[in-house]
CSV table of C-alpha atoms in Angstrom, one decimal:
chain,number,residue,atom,x,y,z
A,1,MET,CA,-84.7,9.1,41.2
A,2,ALA,CA,-84.3,13.2,42.8
A,3,PRO,CA,-81.2,14.2,43.2
A,4,SER,CA,-79.1,14.7,46.4
A,5,THR,CA,-78.6,17.7,47.2
A,6,THR,CA,-76.6,20.0,49.4
A,7,SER,CA,-76.9,21.7,52.4
A,8,GLN,CA,-74.9,26.1,53.2
A,9,ARG,CA,-72.1,25.1,54.3
A,10,ASN,CA,-69.7,27.3,56.8
A,11,VAL,CA,-66.9,29.2,54.3
A,12,VAL,CA,-63.5,29.8,55.7
A,13,PHE,CA,-60.5,32.2,55.4
A,14,VAL,CA,-57.1,30.1,55.8
A,15,ASP,CA,-54.7,32.1,54.6
A,16,GLY,CA,-53.4,35.0,52.0
A,17,ILE,CA,-50.7,36.7,51.0
A,18,ARG,CA,-49.3,39.4,48.8
A,19,THR,CA,-46.5,40.1,46.7
A,20,PRO,CA,-44.8,43.6,47.9
A,21,PHE,CA,-47.1,45.9,45.5
A,22,GLY,CA,-44.9,48.1,42.7
A,23,LYS,CA,-44.1,51.3,40.8
A,24,ALA,CA,-46.0,51.4,37.8
A,25,GLY,CA,-43.6,52.6,35.3
A,26,PRO,CA,-40.0,51.4,33.8
A,27,LYS,CA,-38.7,53.1,36.4
A,28,GLY,CA,-41.1,50.4,39.1
A,29,MET,CA,-39.5,47.4,40.3
A,30,TYR,CA,-41.7,45.2,38.3
A,31,ALA,CA,-41.0,47.2,35.1
A,32,GLU,CA,-39.4,43.7,33.9
A,33,THR,CA,-41.5,41.2,35.5
A,34,ARG,CA,-43.9,39.1,34.2
A,35,ALA,CA,-48.3,39.6,35.9
A,36,ASP,CA,-47.8,35.9,35.8
A,37,ASP,CA,-45.3,35.3,37.0
A,38,LEU,CA,-46.2,37.9,40.1
A,39,VAL,CA,-48.9,35.4,40.5
A,40,VAL,CA,-47.8,32.5,40.3
A,41,LYS,CA,-45.6,33.3,43.3
A,42,THR,CA,-48.7,34.1,45.6
A,43,ILE,CA,-50.0,30.7,44.6
A,44,ARG,CA,-46.3,28.7,45.6
A,45,GLU,CA,-45.7,30.4,48.2
A,46,LEU,CA,-49.2,29.5,49.7
A,47,LEU,CA,-48.4,26.0,49.1
A,48,ARG,CA,-45.3,26.6,51.3
A,49,ARG,CA,-46.9,27.9,53.9
A,50,ASN,CA,-49.9,25.4,53.7
A,51,PRO,CA,-47.5,22.0,53.4
A,52,GLN,CA,-50.8,19.5,55.0
A,53,LEU,CA,-52.6,21.1,51.2
A,54,ASP,CA,-52.4,18.3,48.8
A,55,PRO,CA,-52.7,20.0,45.4
A,56,ALA,CA,-54.5,17.6,43.8
A,57,ARG,CA,-56.6,17.8,46.5
A,58,ILE,CA,-57.8,22.0,44.8
A,59,ASP,CA,-61.0,22.3,43.4
A,60,GLU,CA,-60.3,25.9,41.5
A,61,VAL,CA,-57.8,28.5,40.8
A,62,ALA,CA,-59.9,31.7,40.8
A,63,ILE,CA,-57.8,34.7,39.2
A,64,ALA,CA,-58.4,38.5,38.6
A,65,ALA,CA,-57.3,41.4,36.7
A,66,THR,CA,-59.2,44.5,35.0
A,67,THR,CA,-57.1,44.7,32.0
A,68,GLN,CA,-57.5,41.1,30.5
A,69,THR,CA,-54.5,40.8,28.0
A,70,GLY,CA,-50.9,40.0,27.7
A,71,ASP,CA,-49.0,38.8,30.0
A,72,GLN,CA,-52.3,39.3,31.9
A,73,GLY,CA,-54.4,37.3,30.0
A,74,LEU,CA,-55.3,33.7,28.5
A,75,THR,CA,-57.4,33.5,31.0
A,76,ILE,CA,-54.5,33.5,33.4
A,77,GLY,CA,-56.2,31.2,36.2
A,78,ARG,CA,-56.2,29.1,34.3
A,79,THR,CA,-52.7,29.8,33.0
A,80,ALA,CA,-50.7,30.4,36.8
A,81,GLY,CA,-52.2,27.2,38.1
A,82,ILE,CA,-50.6,25.3,35.3
A,83,LEU,CA,-47.0,27.7,36.2
A,84,ALA,CA,-47.0,27.7,39.8
A,85,GLY,CA,-46.8,23.3,38.6
A,86,LEU,CA,-50.6,22.6,40.5
A,87,PRO,CA,-52.1,19.5,39.5
A,88,GLU,CA,-53.5,19.4,35.5
A,89,THR,CA,-56.4,18.6,37.0
A,90,VAL,CA,-56.9,21.9,38.7
A,91,PRO,CA,-59.3,24.1,36.8
A,92,GLY,CA,-58.9,28.1,36.8
A,93,PHE,CA,-60.8,30.2,34.9
A,94,ALA,CA,-60.4,34.6,35.1
A,95,ILE,CA,-62.8,36.8,36.4
A,96,ASP,CA,-62.6,40.7,36.3
A,97,ARG,CA,-65.7,43.3,38.1
A,98,MET,CA,-61.8,46.1,38.9
A,99,CYS,CA,-61.2,47.1,41.4
A,100,ALA,CA,-62.7,45.2,42.5
A,101,GLY,CA,-61.7,42.0,41.4
A,102,ALA,CA,-60.2,40.1,44.2
A,103,MET,CA,-63.3,39.9,46.2
A,104,THR,CA,-64.9,39.1,43.4
A,105,SER,CA,-63.1,36.1,43.4
A,106,VAL,CA,-63.1,35.2,46.8
A,107,THR,CA,-66.5,35.5,46.9
A,108,THR,CA,-68.3,33.5,42.9
A,109,THR,CA,-65.8,30.5,44.6
A,110,ALA,CA,-67.1,30.7,48.0
A,111,SER,CA,-70.0,30.9,46.5
A,112,GLY,CA,-69.4,27.1,45.2
A,113,ILE,CA,-67.8,26.2,48.1
A,114,GLY,CA,-71.8,27.3,50.4
A,115,PHE,CA,-73.9,24.9,47.9
A,116,GLY,CA,-71.2,21.5,48.0
A,117,GLN,CA,-69.6,22.2,44.5
A,118,TYR,CA,-66.1,23.4,45.8
A,119,ASP,CA,-64.3,21.4,48.9
A,120,VAL,CA,-60.3,23.7,48.7
A,121,VAL,CA,-60.6,27.1,46.4
A,122,ILE,CA,-57.7,29.6,45.7
A,123,ALA,CA,-59.4,33.2,44.3
A,124,GLY,CA,-56.6,35.9,43.9
A,125,GLY,CA,-55.4,39.5,41.6
A,126,VAL,CA,-53.4,40.8,39.9
A,127,GLU,CA,-52.7,44.1,38.4
A,128,HIS,CA,-49.2,44.8,36.1
A,129,MET,CA,-50.6,48.0,35.5
A,130,GLY,CA,-47.1,49.2,34.7
A,131,HIS,CA,-47.9,47.1,31.3
A,132,HIS,CA,-51.6,47.7,30.9
A,133,PRO,CA,-52.3,51.3,31.8
A,134,MET,CA,-56.1,51.7,32.9
A,135,GLY,CA,-58.4,51.2,30.4
A,136,GLU,CA,-55.9,50.4,27.6
A,137,GLY,CA,-57.2,48.7,25.0
A,138,ALA,CA,-61.1,49.6,26.5
A,139,ASP,CA,-63.8,51.4,23.6
A,140,PRO,CA,-66.8,52.1,25.7
A,141,ASN,CA,-70.2,52.1,23.2
A,142,PRO,CA,-70.1,55.5,22.5
A,143,ARG,CA,-73.7,55.3,23.6
A,144,PHE,CA,-72.4,55.6,26.6
A,145,LEU,CA,-72.0,59.9,26.6
A,146,ALA,CA,-74.7,60.5,23.8
A,147,ASP,CA,-77.3,58.8,25.0
A,148,ARG,CA,-76.4,60.2,28.6
A,149,LEU,CA,-76.6,57.1,30.4
A,150,VAL,CA,-73.6,58.7,32.0
A,151,ASP,CA,-71.8,61.2,33.2
A,152,PRO,CA,-68.4,61.9,30.8
A,153,SER,CA,-67.1,62.3,34.4
A,154,ALA,CA,-67.7,59.0,35.4
A,155,LEU,CA,-65.4,57.3,32.6
A,156,VAL,CA,-61.9,58.8,35.0
A,157,MET,CA,-62.1,58.2,38.4
A,158,GLY,CA,-59.9,61.1,40.3
A,159,ASN,CA,-62.8,62.8,38.4
A,160,THR,CA,-65.2,60.6,40.0
A,161,ALA,CA,-63.8,61.1,43.4
A,162,GLU,CA,-64.1,65.3,42.2
A,163,ASN,CA,-67.1,65.1,42.3
A,164,LEU,CA,-68.0,63.0,45.3
A,165,HIS,CA,-66.3,66.3,47.4
A,166,ASP,CA,-69.4,68.4,46.0
A,167,ARG,CA,-71.9,65.8,47.3
A,168,PHE,CA,-70.3,66.2,50.4
A,169,PRO,CA,-68.9,69.7,51.1
A,170,SER,CA,-67.5,69.0,54.8
A,171,ILE,CA,-64.8,66.8,52.9
A,172,THR,CA,-62.4,68.8,53.0
A,173,LYS,CA,-59.5,68.8,51.0
A,174,ASP,CA,-57.3,68.9,54.3
A,175,ARG,CA,-59.6,66.7,55.8
A,176,THR,CA,-57.9,64.1,53.0
A,177,ASP,CA,-54.5,65.3,53.1
A,178,ALA,CA,-54.8,64.4,57.0
A,179,TYR,CA,-56.4,61.1,56.6
A,180,ALA,CA,-53.1,60.6,54.4
A,181,VAL,CA,-51.2,61.6,56.1
A,182,ALA,CA,-52.7,59.1,58.7
A,183,SER,CA,-52.6,56.3,56.4
A,184,GLN,CA,-48.7,56.8,56.1
A,185,ASN,CA,-48.2,56.5,59.3
A,186,LYS,CA,-49.7,54.2,60.4
A,187,TYR,CA,-48.2,51.5,58.3
A,188,ASP,CA,-45.0,52.9,58.6
A,189,ALA,CA,-45.9,51.2,62.5
A,190,ALA,CA,-47.1,48.1,61.2
A,191,LYS,CA,-44.2,47.4,58.9
A,192,LYS,CA,-41.6,48.6,62.0
A,193,ALA,CA,-43.6,46.3,64.0
A,194,GLY,CA,-42.9,43.7,61.4
A,195,PHE,CA,-47.0,43.3,60.5
A,196,ILE,CA,-47.1,44.3,57.1
A,197,ALA,CA,-43.6,41.9,56.4
A,198,ASP,CA,-46.1,38.9,57.4
A,199,THR,CA,-48.2,38.9,54.5
A,200,LEU,CA,-46.0,39.4,52.0
A,201,VAL,CA,-44.0,36.8,49.7
A,202,PRO,CA,-40.3,38.3,47.6
A,203,VAL,CA,-40.1,38.0,44.9
A,204,ALA,CA,-37.3,37.8,42.1
A,205,THR,CA,-36.9,41.1,40.2
A,206,ARG,CA,-35.0,41.8,36.7
A,207,SER,CA,-34.1,45.4,35.3
A,208,ALA,CA,-31.4,47.4,33.0
A,209,ALA,CA,-28.4,47.6,35.8
A,210,GLY,CA,-29.5,43.6,37.2
A,211,TRP,CA,-31.5,41.3,39.3
A,212,GLY,CA,-33.0,41.8,42.6
A,213,LEU,CA,-35.2,41.3,45.2
A,214,ALA,CA,-38.0,42.9,46.3
A,215,THR,CA,-39.0,42.5,49.9
A,216,GLU,CA,-40.8,46.0,50.6
A,217,ASP,CA,-43.6,48.1,48.9
A,218,GLU,CA,-42.4,50.3,46.3
A,219,PRO,CA,-45.5,53.6,47.3
A,220,PRO,CA,-44.7,54.7,50.9
A,221,ARG,CA,-43.7,57.6,51.7
A,222,PRO,CA,-42.9,57.8,55.5
A,223,GLY,CA,-42.1,60.9,56.9
A,224,THR,CA,-45.4,63.1,54.8
A,225,THR,CA,-46.7,65.9,56.4
A,226,ILE,CA,-50.1,67.4,55.6
A,227,GLU,CA,-48.0,70.3,54.1
A,228,ASP,CA,-45.9,68.4,51.8
A,229,LEU,CA,-49.6,67.4,49.9
A,230,ALA,CA,-50.5,71.3,50.1
A,231,LYS,CA,-48.6,71.6,47.5
A,232,LEU,CA,-49.7,68.9,45.7
A,233,LYS,CA,-51.4,69.6,42.1
A,234,THR,CA,-55.0,69.1,41.1
A,235,PRO,CA,-54.9,66.8,38.1
A,236,PHE,CA,-58.3,66.6,37.5
A,237,ARG,CA,-60.0,70.0,38.3
A,238,PRO,CA,-58.3,73.5,38.7
A,239,ALA,CA,-58.9,74.4,41.9
A,240,GLY,CA,-59.8,70.4,43.0
A,241,ARG,CA,-59.0,68.3,45.9
A,242,ILE,CA,-57.6,65.4,44.8
A,243,THR,CA,-54.0,64.9,43.7
A,244,ALA,CA,-51.3,62.1,45.1
A,245,GLY,CA,-51.1,62.5,47.9
A,246,ASN,CA,-54.6,62.0,49.5
A,247,ALA,CA,-55.5,58.7,47.0
A,248,ALA,CA,-53.7,56.0,46.4
A,249,GLY,CA,-51.2,55.7,43.5
A,250,LEU,CA,-50.4,53.4,39.9
A,251,ASN,CA,-49.7,50.5,41.0
A,252,ASP,CA,-48.4,46.7,40.3
A,253,GLY,CA,-49.0,43.9,42.0
A,254,ALA,CA,-50.7,40.5,43.1
A,255,THR,CA,-52.7,38.3,46.0
A,256,ALA,CA,-54.0,35.3,46.5
A,257,ALA,CA,-55.7,32.8,49.8
A,258,ILE,CA,-56.9,29.5,50.4
A,259,LEU,CA,-60.5,29.4,51.1
A,260,ALA,CA,-62.4,26.6,52.3
A,261,GLY,CA,-65.6,24.3,53.4
A,262,GLU,CA,-65.0,24.6,57.3
A,263,ASP,CA,-65.3,20.6,57.4
A,264,THR,CA,-62.5,20.7,54.5
A,265,ALA,CA,-60.0,22.9,56.5
A,266,HIS,CA,-61.0,20.4,60.3
A,267,GLU,CA,-60.2,17.1,57.4
A,268,LEU,CA,-56.6,18.5,56.4
A,269,GLY,CA,-55.2,20.8,59.0
A,270,LEU,CA,-55.6,23.9,57.7
A,271,PRO,CA,-56.0,27.1,59.1
A,272,ILE,CA,-58.9,28.9,60.0
A,273,GLY,CA,-58.1,32.4,59.2
A,274,MET,CA,-61.6,33.9,59.6
A,275,ARG,CA,-65.1,33.4,58.3
A,276,MET,CA,-67.0,34.4,55.7
A,277,VAL,CA,-70.8,35.9,57.1
A,278,GLY,CA,-71.8,37.5,54.0
A,279,PHE,CA,-71.1,40.1,50.8
A,280,ALA,CA,-72.6,41.9,49.2
A,281,PHE,CA,-72.4,44.6,46.0
A,282,GLN,CA,-74.9,46.9,45.2
A,283,GLY,CA,-74.6,49.5,41.8
A,284,VAL,CA,-74.9,53.5,42.3
A,285,ASP,CA,-74.3,56.9,40.1
A,286,PRO,CA,-71.4,56.1,37.9
A,287,ALA,CA,-69.9,59.7,38.3
A,288,VAL,CA,-70.3,58.8,42.4
A,289,MET,CA,-67.9,55.2,42.3
A,290,GLY,CA,-67.0,56.9,45.0
A,291,ILE,CA,-69.7,56.3,47.2
A,292,GLY,CA,-70.5,52.6,45.7
A,293,PRO,CA,-69.4,51.1,49.7
A,294,VAL,CA,-72.8,52.6,51.7
A,295,PRO,CA,-74.9,50.4,49.9
A,296,ALA,CA,-73.0,48.1,50.1
A,297,THR,CA,-72.9,47.9,53.3
A,298,GLU,CA,-76.4,48.7,54.2
A,299,LYS,CA,-77.9,45.6,51.9
A,300,LEU,CA,-75.2,43.2,53.9
A,301,LEU,CA,-75.9,45.1,57.5
A,302,ALA,CA,-80.1,44.1,56.4
A,303,ARG,CA,-79.2,41.0,55.3
A,304,THR,CA,-76.8,39.8,58.5
A,305,GLY,CA,-79.4,41.0,60.3
A,306,LEU,CA,-75.7,43.1,62.4
A,307,LYS,CA,-76.3,46.7,63.3
A,308,ILE,CA,-72.2,48.2,61.8
A,309,GLU,CA,-71.7,49.5,65.9
A,310,ASP,CA,-71.1,45.3,65.3
A,311,ILE,CA,-68.5,45.1,64.0
A,312,GLY,CA,-64.3,45.6,65.4
A,313,LEU,CA,-62.9,46.2,62.3
A,314,PHE,CA,-62.6,47.1,59.3
A,315,GLU,CA,-60.7,47.4,56.4
A,316,ILE,CA,-61.7,50.3,53.3
A,317,ASN,CA,-59.6,50.4,50.5
A,318,GLU,CA,-58.8,54.0,49.7
A,319,ALA,CA,-58.6,54.4,46.1
A,320,PHE,CA,-59.3,58.1,47.8
A,321,ALA,CA,-59.1,59.7,50.5
A,322,VAL,CA,-62.4,61.0,50.4
A,323,GLN,CA,-64.3,58.2,49.5
A,324,VAL,CA,-63.4,56.3,53.1
A,325,LEU,CA,-64.5,59.7,54.5
A,326,ALA,CA,-67.8,60.1,52.7
A,327,PHE,CA,-68.9,56.0,54.4
A,328,LEU,CA,-67.4,56.9,58.0
A,329,GLU,CA,-69.4,60.3,57.3
A,330,HIS,CA,-72.3,58.5,56.8
A,331,TYR,CA,-71.7,55.6,60.0
A,332,GLY,CA,-71.3,58.2,62.1
A,333,ILE,CA,-67.5,57.3,62.8
A,334,ALA,CA,-65.0,60.0,63.2
A,335,ASP,CA,-62.0,59.9,60.5
A,336,ASP,CA,-59.3,58.9,63.0
A,337,ASP,CA,-60.8,55.6,65.0
A,338,PRO,CA,-59.2,53.1,65.5
A,339,ARG,CA,-61.2,50.3,64.1
A,340,VAL,CA,-60.7,51.6,60.5
A,341,ASN,CA,-57.8,50.5,58.9
A,342,GLN,CA,-55.7,50.0,61.1
A,343,TRP,CA,-52.1,49.8,59.6
A,344,GLY,CA,-52.7,51.7,57.1
A,345,GLY,CA,-54.0,50.7,53.2
A,346,ALA,CA,-53.9,52.1,49.4
A,347,ILE,CA,-52.8,55.2,49.4
A,348,ALA,CA,-49.9,53.6,51.4
A,349,CYS,CA,-49.2,51.1,50.5
A,350,GLY,CA,-50.8,50.6,47.1
A,351,HIS,CA,-53.8,50.0,44.6
A,352,PRO,CA,-52.8,47.1,41.9
A,353,LEU,CA,-56.4,47.7,41.1
A,354,ALA,CA,-57.9,43.8,40.6
A,355,SER,CA,-55.3,42.7,43.4
A,356,SER,CA,-56.6,45.1,46.4
A,357,GLY,CA,-60.0,43.4,48.0
A,358,VAL,CA,-57.6,39.8,48.7
A,359,ARG,CA,-54.9,42.7,50.2
A,360,LEU,CA,-58.0,44.2,53.2
A,361,MET,CA,-58.9,40.1,53.8
A,362,THR,CA,-55.2,38.8,54.5
A,363,GLN,CA,-54.7,42.3,57.1
A,364,LEU,CA,-58.3,41.4,59.0
A,365,SER,CA,-57.6,37.7,59.2
A,366,ARG,CA,-54.0,38.9,61.0
A,367,GLN,CA,-55.7,41.4,62.7
A,368,PHE,CA,-58.6,39.0,64.0
A,369,ALA,CA,-55.4,36.8,65.5
A,370,GLN,CA,-54.3,39.6,67.8
A,371,ARG,CA,-57.8,40.5,68.5
A,372,PRO,CA,-60.4,37.2,70.4
A,373,ASP,CA,-62.3,40.9,71.4
A,374,VAL,CA,-63.4,41.5,68.4
A,375,ARG,CA,-66.3,39.2,67.1
A,376,TYR,CA,-67.7,40.6,63.9
A,377,GLY,CA,-65.1,42.7,60.7
A,378,LEU,CA,-65.5,44.4,57.6
A,379,THR,CA,-63.9,44.6,54.1
A,380,THR,CA,-64.7,47.0,51.4
A,381,MET,CA,-64.1,48.7,48.4
A,382,CYS,CA,-65.3,51.2,45.2
A,383,ILE,CA,-65.5,49.6,42.2
A,384,GLY,CA,-65.4,51.1,39.0
A,385,LEU,CA,-68.3,52.3,36.8
A,386,GLY,CA,-69.7,52.8,40.2
A,387,MET,CA,-70.7,50.4,42.6
A,388,GLY,CA,-69.3,49.1,46.2
A,389,GLY,CA,-68.3,45.8,47.3
A,390,THR,CA,-68.7,44.4,51.2
A,391,VAL,CA,-67.3,41.5,52.9
A,392,ILE,CA,-68.4,40.2,56.5
A,393,TRP,CA,-66.7,38.2,58.2
A,394,GLU,CA,-66.4,36.3,61.7
A,395,ASN,CA,-63.4,36.3,63.9
A,396,PRO,CA,-62.7,31.8,64.6
A,397,ILE,CA,-61.0,32.9,68.4
A,398,PHE,CA,-63.3,35.9,68.8
A,399,ASP,CA,-64.0,34.4,73.3
A,400,GLY,CA,-66.4,36.8,74.1
A,401,ALA,CA,-64.5,39.8,76.2
A,402,LYS,CA,-65.4,43.2,76.0
């Protein structure tokens, strides 16, 4: 007897949440908080917000971390699920694609849903850069450099951003500083409007001063001016262009989302925040890893038959301002286009590496709810060692208005 087959079905983003993002280091608000406990907090909050979901119906927990050791190790998808109180029957695993870890958690489990092997999953990511600095414990093979497989600058993300400036001389430091100021301002406006709070779960924290409660992102600097940024040092190159002001910082935080088959979401009465159209990852020269979102997006547009003009909302991870501007310049999109990062981005709120992909998705789903006139949105990010990842989503409440 031949095995039965399952036709592809729609994958939907049900809900997403994140912890407030903190500053990495001994003075950061999560200095004495475990990374796995941050993940637990997001999983529990998703279940609290969606009580119609029986935890036993969860088929998988996929959690990403770039540095998988210590409190981010031990197959964190499984351990976080147990710690969060999920039934022991719910499996889990860990995943790594550096900055696109959470994005890959989503696309990997979404593939299982589309193929009919999962009904409901939790996917997300965590990075506690205070406990685990980028590259901690890594031992790059010496042949990378000895055999000239990559340029030495490829191993330092700030250097790759300086290289991208070299490739795009029209993207000046003044432009990146102006973009960074705009990110801070947009984030501050979104926060004051109450849009950011809806995406956060408060986290109890502990420090030498006692117990506290993290309710807001720690990195933002409202009121930042271009004049302020012009005074900052360029640590990656003398008289360079990358500074702490036009790049994301070193951060701690976690994200998680519920994904489901659209039929299962209807069956269980789960909300549908957005519908996945497709995804693509693409490799590029590691020395200019920031260009990765461009070929990844080109690849996905070709697969889906869509055009960049069809995209009504963009959520682009702001690892560096130059990387976002290179994407916009490629597509002829203005630096201040209102479709792009409406609520600011990682330059303001932070970028805890493997967690950020789900932050982009969570914000896009909330923006879709405010914009029934927009049909398609895009989440994209550059990835260390020379990659880019893009996911296109469809607004379930699109009403066809123009």
